[in-house]
JSON list of C-alpha atoms in Angstrom, two decimals:
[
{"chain": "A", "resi": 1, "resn": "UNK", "atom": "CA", "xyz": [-31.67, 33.82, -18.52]},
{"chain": "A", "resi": 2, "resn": "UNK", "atom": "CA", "xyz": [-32.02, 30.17, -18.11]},
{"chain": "A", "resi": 3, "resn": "UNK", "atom": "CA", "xyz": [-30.02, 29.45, -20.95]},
{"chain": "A", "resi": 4, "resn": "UNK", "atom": "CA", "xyz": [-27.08, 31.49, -19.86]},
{"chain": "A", "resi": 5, "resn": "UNK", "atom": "CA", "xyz": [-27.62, 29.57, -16.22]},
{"chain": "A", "resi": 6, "resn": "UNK", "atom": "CA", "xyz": [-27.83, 25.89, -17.85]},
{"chain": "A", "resi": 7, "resn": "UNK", "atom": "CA", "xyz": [-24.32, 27.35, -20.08]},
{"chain": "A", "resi": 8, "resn": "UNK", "atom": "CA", "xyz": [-22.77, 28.04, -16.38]},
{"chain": "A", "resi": 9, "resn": "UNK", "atom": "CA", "xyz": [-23.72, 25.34, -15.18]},
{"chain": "A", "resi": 10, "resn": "UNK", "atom": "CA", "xyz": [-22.68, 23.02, -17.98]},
{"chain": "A", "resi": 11, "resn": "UNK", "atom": "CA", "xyz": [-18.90, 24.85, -17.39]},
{"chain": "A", "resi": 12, "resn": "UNK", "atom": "CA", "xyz": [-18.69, 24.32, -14.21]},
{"chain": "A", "resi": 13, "resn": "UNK", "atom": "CA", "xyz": [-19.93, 20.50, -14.36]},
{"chain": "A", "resi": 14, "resn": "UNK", "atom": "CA", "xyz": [-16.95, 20.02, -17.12]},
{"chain": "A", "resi": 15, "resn": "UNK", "atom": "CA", "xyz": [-14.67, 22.06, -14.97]},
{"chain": "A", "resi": 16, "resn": "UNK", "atom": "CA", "xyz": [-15.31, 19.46, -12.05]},
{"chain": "A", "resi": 17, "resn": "UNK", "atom": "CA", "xyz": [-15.08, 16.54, -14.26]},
{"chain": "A", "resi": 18, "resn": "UNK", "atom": "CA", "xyz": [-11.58, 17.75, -15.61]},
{"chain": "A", "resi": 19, "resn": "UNK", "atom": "CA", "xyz": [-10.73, 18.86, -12.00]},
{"chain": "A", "resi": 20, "resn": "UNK", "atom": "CA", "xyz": [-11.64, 15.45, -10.15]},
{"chain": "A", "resi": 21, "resn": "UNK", "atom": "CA", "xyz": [-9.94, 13.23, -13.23]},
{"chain": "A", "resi": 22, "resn": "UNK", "atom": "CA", "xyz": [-6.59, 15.50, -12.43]},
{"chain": "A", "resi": 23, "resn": "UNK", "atom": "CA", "xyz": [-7.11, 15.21, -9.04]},
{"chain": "A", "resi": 24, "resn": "UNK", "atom": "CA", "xyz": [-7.59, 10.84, -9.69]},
{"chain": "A", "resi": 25, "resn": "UNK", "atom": "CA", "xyz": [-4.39, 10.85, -11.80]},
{"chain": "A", "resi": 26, "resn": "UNK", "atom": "CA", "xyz": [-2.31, 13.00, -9.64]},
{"chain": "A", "resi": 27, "resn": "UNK", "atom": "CA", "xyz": [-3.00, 10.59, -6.59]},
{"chain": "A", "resi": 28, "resn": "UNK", "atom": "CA", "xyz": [-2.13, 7.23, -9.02]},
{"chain": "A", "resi": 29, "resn": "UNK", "atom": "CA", "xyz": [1.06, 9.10, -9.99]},
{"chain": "A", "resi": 30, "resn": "UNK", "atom": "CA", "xyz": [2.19, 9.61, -6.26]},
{"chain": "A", "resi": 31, "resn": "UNK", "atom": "CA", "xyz": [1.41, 5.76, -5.42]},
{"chain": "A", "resi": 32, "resn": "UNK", "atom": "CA", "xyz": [2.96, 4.45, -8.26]},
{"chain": "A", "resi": 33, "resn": "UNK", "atom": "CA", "xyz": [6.36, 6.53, -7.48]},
{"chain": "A", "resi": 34, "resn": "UNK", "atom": "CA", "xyz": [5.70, 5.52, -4.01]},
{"chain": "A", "resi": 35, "resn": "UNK", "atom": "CA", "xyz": [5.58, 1.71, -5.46]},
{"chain": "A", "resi": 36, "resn": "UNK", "atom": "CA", "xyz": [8.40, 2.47, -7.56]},
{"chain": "A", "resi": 37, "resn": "UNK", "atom": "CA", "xyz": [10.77, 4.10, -4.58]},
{"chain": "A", "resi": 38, "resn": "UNK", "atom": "CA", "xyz": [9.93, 1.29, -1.96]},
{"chain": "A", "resi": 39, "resn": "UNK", "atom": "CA", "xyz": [11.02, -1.41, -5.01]},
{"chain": "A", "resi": 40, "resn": "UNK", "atom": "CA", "xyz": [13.91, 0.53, -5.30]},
{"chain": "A", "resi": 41, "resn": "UNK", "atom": "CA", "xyz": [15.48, 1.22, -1.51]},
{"chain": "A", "resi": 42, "resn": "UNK", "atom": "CA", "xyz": [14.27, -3.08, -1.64]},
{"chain": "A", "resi": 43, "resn": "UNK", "atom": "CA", "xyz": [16.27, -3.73, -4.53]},
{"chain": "A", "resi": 44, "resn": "UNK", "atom": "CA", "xyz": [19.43, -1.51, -2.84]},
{"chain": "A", "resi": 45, "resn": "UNK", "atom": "CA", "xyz": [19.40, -4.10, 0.29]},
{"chain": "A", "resi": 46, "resn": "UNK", "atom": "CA", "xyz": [18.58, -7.19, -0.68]},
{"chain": "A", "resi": 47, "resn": "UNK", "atom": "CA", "xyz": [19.06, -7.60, -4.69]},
{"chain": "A", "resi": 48, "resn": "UNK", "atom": "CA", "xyz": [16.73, -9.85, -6.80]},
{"chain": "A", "resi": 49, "resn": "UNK", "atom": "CA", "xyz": [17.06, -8.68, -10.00]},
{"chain": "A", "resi": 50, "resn": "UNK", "atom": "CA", "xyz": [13.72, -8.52, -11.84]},
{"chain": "A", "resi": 51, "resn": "UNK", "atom": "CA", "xyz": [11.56, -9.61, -9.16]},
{"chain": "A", "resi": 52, "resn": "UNK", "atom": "CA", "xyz": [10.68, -6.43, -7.11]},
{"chain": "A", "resi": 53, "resn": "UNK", "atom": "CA", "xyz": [8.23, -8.89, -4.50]},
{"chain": "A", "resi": 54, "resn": "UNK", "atom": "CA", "xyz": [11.57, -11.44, -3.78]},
{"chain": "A", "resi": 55, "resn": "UNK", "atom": "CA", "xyz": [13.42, -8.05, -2.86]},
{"chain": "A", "resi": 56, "resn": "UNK", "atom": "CA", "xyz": [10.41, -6.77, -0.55]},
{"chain": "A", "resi": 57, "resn": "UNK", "atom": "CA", "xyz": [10.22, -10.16, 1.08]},
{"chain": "A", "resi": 58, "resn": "UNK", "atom": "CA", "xyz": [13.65, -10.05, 2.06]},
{"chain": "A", "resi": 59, "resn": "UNK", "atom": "CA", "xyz": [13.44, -6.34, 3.34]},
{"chain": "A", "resi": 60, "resn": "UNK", "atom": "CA", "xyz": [10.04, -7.11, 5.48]},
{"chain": "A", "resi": 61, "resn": "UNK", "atom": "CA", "xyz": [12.06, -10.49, 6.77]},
{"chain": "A", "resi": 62, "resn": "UNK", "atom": "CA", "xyz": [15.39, -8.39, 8.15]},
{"chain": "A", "resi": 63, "resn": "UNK", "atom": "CA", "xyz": [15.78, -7.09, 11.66]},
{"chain": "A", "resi": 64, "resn": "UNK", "atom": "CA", "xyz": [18.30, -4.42, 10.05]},
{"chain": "A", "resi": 65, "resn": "UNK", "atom": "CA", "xyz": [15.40, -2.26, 8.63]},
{"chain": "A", "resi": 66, "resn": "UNK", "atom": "CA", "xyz": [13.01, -0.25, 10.97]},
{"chain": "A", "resi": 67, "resn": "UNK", "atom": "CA", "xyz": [9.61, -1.29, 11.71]},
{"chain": "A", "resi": 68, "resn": "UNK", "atom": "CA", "xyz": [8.23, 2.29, 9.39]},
{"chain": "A", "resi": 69, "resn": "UNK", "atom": "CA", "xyz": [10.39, 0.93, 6.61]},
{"chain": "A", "resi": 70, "resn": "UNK", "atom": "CA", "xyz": [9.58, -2.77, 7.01]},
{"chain": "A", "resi": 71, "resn": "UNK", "atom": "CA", "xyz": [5.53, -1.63, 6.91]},
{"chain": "A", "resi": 72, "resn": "UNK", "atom": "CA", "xyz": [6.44, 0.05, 3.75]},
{"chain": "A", "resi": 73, "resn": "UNK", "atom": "CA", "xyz": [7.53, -2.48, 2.19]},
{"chain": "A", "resi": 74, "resn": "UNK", "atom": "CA", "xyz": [4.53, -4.93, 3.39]},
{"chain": "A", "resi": 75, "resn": "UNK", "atom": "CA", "xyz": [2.17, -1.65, 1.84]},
{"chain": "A", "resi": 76, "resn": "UNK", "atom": "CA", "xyz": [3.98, -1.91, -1.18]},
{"chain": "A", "resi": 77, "resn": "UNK", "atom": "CA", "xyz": [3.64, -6.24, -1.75]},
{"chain": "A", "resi": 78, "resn": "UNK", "atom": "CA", "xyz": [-0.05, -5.18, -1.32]},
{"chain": "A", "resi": 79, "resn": "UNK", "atom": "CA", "xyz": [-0.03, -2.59, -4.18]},
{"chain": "A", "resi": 80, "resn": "UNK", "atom": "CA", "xyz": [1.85, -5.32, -6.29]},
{"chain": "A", "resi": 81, "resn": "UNK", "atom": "CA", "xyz": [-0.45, -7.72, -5.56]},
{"chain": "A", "resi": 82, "resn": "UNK", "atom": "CA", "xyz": [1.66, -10.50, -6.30]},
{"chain": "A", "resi": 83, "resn": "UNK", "atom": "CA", "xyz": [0.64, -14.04, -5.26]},
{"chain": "A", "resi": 84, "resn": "UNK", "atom": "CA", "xyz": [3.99, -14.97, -4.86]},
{"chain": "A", "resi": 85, "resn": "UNK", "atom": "CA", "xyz": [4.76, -12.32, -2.29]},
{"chain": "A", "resi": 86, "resn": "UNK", "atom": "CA", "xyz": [1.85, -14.51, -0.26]},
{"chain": "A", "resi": 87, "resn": "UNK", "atom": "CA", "xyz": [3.70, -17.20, 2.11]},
{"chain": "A", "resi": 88, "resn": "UNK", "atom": "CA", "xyz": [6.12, -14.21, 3.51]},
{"chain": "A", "resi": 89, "resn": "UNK", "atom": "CA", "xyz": [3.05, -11.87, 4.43]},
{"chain": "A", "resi": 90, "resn": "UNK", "atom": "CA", "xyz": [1.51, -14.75, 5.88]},
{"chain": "A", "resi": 91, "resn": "UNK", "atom": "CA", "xyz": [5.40, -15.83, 7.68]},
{"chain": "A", "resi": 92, "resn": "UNK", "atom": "CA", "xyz": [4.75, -12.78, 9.87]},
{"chain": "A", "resi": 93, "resn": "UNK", "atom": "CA", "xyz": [0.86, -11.90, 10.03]},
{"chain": "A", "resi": 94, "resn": "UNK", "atom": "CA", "xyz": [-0.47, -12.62, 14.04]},
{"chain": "A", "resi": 95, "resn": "UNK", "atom": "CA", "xyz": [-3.55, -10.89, 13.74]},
{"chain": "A", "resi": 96, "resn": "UNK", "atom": "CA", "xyz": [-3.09, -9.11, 17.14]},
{"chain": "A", "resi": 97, "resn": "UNK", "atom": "CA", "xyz": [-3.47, -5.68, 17.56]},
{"chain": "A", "resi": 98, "resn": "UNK", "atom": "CA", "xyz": [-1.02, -3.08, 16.06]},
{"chain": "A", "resi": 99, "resn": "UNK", "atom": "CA", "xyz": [2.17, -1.67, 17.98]},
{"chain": "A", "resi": 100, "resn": "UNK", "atom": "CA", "xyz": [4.31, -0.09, 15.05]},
{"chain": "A", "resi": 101, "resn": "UNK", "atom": "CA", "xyz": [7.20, 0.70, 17.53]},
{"chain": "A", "resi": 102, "resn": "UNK", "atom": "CA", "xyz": [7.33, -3.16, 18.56]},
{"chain": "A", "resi": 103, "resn": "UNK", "atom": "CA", "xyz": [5.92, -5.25, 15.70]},
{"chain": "A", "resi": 104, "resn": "UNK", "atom": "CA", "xyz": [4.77, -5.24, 12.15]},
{"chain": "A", "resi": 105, "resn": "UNK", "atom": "CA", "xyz": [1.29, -3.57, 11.30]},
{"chain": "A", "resi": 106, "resn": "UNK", "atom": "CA", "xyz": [-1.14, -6.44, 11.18]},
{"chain": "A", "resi": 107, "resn": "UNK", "atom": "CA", "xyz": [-3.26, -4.31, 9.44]},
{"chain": "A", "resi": 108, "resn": "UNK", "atom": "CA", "xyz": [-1.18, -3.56, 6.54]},
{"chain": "A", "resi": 109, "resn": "UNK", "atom": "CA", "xyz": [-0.90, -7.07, 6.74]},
{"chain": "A", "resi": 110, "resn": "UNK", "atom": "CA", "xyz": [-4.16, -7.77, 6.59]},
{"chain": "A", "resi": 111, "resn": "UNK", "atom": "CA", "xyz": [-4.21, -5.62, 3.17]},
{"chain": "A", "resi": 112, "resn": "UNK", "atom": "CA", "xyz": [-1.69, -7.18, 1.24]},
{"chain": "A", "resi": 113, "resn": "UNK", "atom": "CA", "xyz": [-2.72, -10.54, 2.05]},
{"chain": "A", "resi": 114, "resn": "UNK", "atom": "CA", "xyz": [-5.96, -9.79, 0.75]},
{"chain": "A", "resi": 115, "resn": "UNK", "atom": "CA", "xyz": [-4.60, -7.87, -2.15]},
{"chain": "A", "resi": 116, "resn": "UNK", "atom": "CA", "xyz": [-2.33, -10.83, -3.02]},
{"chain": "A", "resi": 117, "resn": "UNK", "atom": "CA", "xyz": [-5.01, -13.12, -3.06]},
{"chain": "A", "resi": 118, "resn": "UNK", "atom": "CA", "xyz": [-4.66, -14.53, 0.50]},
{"chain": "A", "resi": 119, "resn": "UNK", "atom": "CA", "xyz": [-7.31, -14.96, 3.38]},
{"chain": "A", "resi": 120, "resn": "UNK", "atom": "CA", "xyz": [-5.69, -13.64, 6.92]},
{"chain": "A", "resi": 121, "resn": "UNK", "atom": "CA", "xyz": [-6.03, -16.24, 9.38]},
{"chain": "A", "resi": 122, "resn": "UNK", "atom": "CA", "xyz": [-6.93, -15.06, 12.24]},
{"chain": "A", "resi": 123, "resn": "UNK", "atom": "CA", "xyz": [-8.24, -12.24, 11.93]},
{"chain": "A", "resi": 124, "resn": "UNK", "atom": "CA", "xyz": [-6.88, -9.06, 13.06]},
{"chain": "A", "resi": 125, "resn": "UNK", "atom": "CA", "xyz": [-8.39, -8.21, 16.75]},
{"chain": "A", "resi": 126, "resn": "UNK", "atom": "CA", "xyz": [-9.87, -5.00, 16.60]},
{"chain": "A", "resi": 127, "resn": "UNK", "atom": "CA", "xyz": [-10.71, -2.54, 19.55]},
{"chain": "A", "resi": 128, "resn": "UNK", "atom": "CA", "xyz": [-14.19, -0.90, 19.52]}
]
């Protein structure tokens, strides 16, 4: 009996394993086409050839593109993590609190600065 229960158990333990490493790569394949898409629709309105973060930069930096797009694009310099993308996420970080109709999340911001290999200065005000 306890051998068939340790054999169950050992199945379902490599069941989860499998199941949770699927799970892992499924999620990396969605942000990396995410990546890939936001590079792209950059790419489309402001061309830089072969530098994905100059095209980004551009995108976050025009008044043509919606505040939702232009916070995708600031998500997407963070998942690149670039250090060049740095002095354009820092152009436009405030630190104030977050209105996504009005401004540019500071808290994406925040994120890609840090992900770039910047320090936000100030930091972002937060309400308890």
């Amino acid at each position: 009996m306890k051998k068939r229960a340790l054999q169950v158990l050992m199945v379902l333990g490599l069941a989860g394993v499998l199941f949770g490493g699927g799970a892992v790569g499924a999620v990396a394949w969605v942000v990396h086409e995410s990546v890939q898409e936001n590079c792209d629709m950059a790419q489309q309105a402001h061309p830089h050839p072969g530098d994905d973060a100059a095209a980004l930069t551009d995108f976050i930096h025009s008044s043509t593109h919606s505040f939702q797009e232009r916070n995708h694009a600031i998500w997407t310099l963070g998942r690149l993590s670039d250090p060049k993308a740095l002095p354009a996420l820092e152009a436009v970080y405030t630190g104030d609190l977050c209105n996504h109709n009005t401004t540019l999340c500071q808290y994406e911001l925040e994120k890609a600065i840090k992900r770039c290999g910047g320090i936000p200065n100030p930091p972002r005000e937060i309400r308890h």
